[in-house]
Tab-separated table of C-alpha atoms in Angstrom:
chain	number	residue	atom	x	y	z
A	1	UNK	CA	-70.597	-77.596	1.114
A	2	UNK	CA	-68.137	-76.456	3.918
A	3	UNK	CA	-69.036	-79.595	6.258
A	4	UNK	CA	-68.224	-81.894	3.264
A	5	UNK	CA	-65.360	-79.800	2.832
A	6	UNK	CA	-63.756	-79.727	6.412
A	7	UNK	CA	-64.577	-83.127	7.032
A	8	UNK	CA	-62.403	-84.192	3.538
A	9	UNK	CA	-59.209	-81.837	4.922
A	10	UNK	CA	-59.161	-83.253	7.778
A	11	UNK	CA	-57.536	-86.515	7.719
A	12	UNK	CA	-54.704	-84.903	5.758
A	13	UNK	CA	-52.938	-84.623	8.242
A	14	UNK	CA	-52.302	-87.390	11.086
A	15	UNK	CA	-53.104	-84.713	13.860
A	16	UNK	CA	-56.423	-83.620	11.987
A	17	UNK	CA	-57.571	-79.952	12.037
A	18	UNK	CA	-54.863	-78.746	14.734
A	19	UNK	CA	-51.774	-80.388	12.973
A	20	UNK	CA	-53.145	-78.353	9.759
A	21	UNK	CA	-53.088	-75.052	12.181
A	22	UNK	CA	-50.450	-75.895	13.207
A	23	UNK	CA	-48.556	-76.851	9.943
A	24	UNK	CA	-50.262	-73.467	7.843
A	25	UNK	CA	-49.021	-71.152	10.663
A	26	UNK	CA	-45.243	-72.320	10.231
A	27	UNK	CA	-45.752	-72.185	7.026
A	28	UNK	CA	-46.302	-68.600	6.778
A	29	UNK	CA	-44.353	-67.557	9.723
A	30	UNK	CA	-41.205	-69.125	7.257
A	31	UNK	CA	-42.934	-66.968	3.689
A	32	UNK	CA	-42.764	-63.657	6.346
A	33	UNK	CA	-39.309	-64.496	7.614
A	34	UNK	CA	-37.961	-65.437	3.786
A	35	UNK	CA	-39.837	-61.652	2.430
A	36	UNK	CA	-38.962	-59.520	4.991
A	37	UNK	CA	-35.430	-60.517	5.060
A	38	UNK	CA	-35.952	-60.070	0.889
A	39	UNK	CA	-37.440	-56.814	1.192
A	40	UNK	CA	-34.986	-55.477	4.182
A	41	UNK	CA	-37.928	-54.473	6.495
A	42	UNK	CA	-39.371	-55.634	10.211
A	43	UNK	CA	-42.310	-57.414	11.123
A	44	UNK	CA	-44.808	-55.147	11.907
A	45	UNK	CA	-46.494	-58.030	13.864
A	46	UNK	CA	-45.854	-60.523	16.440
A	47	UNK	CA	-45.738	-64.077	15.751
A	48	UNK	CA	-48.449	-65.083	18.238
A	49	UNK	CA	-50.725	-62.724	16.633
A	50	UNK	CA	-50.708	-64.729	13.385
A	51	UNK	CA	-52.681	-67.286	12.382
A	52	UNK	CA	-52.244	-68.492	8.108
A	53	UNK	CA	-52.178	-65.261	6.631
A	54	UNK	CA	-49.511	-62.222	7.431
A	55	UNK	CA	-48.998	-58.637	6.278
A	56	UNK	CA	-45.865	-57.289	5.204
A	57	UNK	CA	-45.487	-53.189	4.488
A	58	UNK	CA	-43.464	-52.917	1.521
A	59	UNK	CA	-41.070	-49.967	2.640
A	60	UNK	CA	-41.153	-46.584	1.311
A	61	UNK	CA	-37.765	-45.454	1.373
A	62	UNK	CA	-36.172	-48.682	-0.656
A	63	UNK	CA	-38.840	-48.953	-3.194
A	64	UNK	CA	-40.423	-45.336	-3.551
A	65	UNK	CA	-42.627	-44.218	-6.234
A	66	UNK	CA	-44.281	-47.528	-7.219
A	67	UNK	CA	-48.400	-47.770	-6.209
A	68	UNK	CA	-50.162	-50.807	-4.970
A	69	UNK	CA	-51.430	-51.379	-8.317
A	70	UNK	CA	-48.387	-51.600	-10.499
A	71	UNK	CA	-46.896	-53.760	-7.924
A	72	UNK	CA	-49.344	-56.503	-8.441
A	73	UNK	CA	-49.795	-55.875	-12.123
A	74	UNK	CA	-46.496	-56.495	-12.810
A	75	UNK	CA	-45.980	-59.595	-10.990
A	76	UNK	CA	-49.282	-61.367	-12.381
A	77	UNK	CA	-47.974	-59.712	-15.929
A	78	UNK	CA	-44.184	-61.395	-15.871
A	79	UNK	CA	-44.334	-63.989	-13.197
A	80	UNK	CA	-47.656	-65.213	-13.127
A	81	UNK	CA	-48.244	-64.398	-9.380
A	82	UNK	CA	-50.854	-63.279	-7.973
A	83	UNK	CA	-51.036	-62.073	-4.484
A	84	UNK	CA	-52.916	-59.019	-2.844
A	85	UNK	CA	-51.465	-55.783	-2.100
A	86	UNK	CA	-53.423	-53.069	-0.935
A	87	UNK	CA	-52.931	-49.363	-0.640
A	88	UNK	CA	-53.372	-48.961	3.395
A	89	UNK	CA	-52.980	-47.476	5.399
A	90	UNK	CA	-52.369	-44.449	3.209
A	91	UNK	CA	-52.591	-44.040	-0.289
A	92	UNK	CA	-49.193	-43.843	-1.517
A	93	UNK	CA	-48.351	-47.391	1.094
A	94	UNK	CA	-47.915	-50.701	-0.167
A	95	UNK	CA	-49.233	-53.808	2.021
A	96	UNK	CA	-48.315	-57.175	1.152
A	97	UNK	CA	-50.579	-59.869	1.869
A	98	UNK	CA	-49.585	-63.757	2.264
A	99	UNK	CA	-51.453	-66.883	3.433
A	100	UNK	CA	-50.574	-70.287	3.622
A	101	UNK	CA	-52.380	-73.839	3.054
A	102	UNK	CA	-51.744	-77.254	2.446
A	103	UNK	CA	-50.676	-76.631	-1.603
A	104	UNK	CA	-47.897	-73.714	-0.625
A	105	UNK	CA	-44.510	-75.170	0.163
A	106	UNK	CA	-41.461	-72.532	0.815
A	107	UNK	CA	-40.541	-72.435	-2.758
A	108	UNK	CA	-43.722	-70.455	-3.637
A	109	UNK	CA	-42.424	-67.530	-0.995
A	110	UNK	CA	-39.172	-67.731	-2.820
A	111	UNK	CA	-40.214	-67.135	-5.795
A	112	UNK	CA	-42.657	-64.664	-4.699
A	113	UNK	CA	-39.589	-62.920	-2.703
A	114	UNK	CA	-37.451	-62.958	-5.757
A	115	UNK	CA	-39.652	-61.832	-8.025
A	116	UNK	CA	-41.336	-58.742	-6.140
A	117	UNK	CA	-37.503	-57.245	-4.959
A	118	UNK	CA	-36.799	-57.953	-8.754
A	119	UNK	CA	-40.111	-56.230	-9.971
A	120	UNK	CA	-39.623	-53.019	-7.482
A	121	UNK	CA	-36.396	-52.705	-8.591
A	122	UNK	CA	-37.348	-52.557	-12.644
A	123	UNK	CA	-41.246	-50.757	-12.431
A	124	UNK	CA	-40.846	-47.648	-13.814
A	125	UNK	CA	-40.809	-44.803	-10.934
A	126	UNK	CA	-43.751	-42.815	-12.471
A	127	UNK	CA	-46.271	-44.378	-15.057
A	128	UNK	CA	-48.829	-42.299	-17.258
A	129	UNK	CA	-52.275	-43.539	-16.985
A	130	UNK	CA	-53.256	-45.727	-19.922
A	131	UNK	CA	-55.702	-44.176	-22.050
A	132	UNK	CA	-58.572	-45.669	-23.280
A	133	UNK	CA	-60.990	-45.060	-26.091
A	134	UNK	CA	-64.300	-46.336	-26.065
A	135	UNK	CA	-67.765	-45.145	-27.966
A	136	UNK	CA	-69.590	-42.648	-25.788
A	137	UNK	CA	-73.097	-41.185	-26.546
A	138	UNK	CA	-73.888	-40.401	-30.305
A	139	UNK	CA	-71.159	-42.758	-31.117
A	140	UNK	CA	-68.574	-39.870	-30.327
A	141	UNK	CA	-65.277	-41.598	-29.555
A	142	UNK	CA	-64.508	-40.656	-26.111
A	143	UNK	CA	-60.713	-40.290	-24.196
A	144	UNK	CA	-60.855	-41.294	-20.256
A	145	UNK	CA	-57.780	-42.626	-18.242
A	146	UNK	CA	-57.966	-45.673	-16.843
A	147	UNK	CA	-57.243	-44.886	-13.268
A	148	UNK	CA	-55.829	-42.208	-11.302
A	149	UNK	CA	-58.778	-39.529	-12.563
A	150	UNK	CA	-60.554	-37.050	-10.143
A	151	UNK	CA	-64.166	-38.011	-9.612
A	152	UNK	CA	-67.088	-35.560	-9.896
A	153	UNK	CA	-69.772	-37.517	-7.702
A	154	UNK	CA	-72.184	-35.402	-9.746
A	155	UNK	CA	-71.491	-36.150	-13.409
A	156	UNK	CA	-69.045	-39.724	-13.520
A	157	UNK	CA	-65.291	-39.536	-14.281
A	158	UNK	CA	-63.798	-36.831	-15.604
A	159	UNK	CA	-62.880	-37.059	-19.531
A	160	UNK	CA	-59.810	-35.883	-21.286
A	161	UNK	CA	-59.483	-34.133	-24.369
């Protein structure tokens, strides 16, 4: 339960639940410092408005063409990372999401920072949607794309030829 839970994390520290404020938020102040430095952009936030987690925009003009979604394919694919980036606040944006806790250490950000500049700078700039077949109705085999296809709210996804 969560009260079992906070009352084990406590102690881990010396200065109990504020020292581990306290220690998570320089923590991840350090990760945003280390990536945006790594991805040449500015912090779109303050420092006192962050607590353990912190957003970094991945920039547009240095990395163009590459969605939210390939971004964090291809690091869980070749690096084994897994972090959140979102789409926001438009579409075609890239948001970078990073938190810190008593099992990160500064290592994990450089890794992270090395391997997403290293990642933007192979993905592809434009990638087909994958196709995939599956059995429809009347066992017809049946061609959709993955992602990227046009909704009809009426009828489901659109299929391909």
């Amino acid at each position: 339960s969560v009260r079992i839970a906070l009352a084990v994390l406590g102690p881990h520290l010396p200065g109990g639940w504020p020292a581990i404020q306290a220690w998570n938020h320089a923590l991840v102040q350090q990760g945003r410092e280390l990536l945006t430095a790594a991805l040449d952009t500015d912090t779109p936030t303050p420092a006192e408005m962050i607590g353990s987690i912190a957003s970094l925009p991945i920039p547009l003009d240095r990395y163009p063409g590459h969605n939210a979604l390939d971004v964090v394919e291809s690091l869980h694919d070749n690096w084994s990372i897994e972090v959140p980036v979102s789409p926001w606040p438009a579409p075609e944006d890239r948001l970078l999401r990073i938190s810190a806790q008593q099992y990160n250490t500064l290592n994990d950000y450089e890794l992270l920072a090395r391997a997403l500049t290293s990642e933007l700078n192979q993905l592809p700039r434009r990638r087909k949607p994958a196709v995939v077949w599956w059995i429809g109705s009347r066992n017809r085999r049946v061609r959709r794309r993955r992602w990227g296809h046009r909704r009809d709210r009426s009828r489901g996804p659109r299929l391909e030829a």
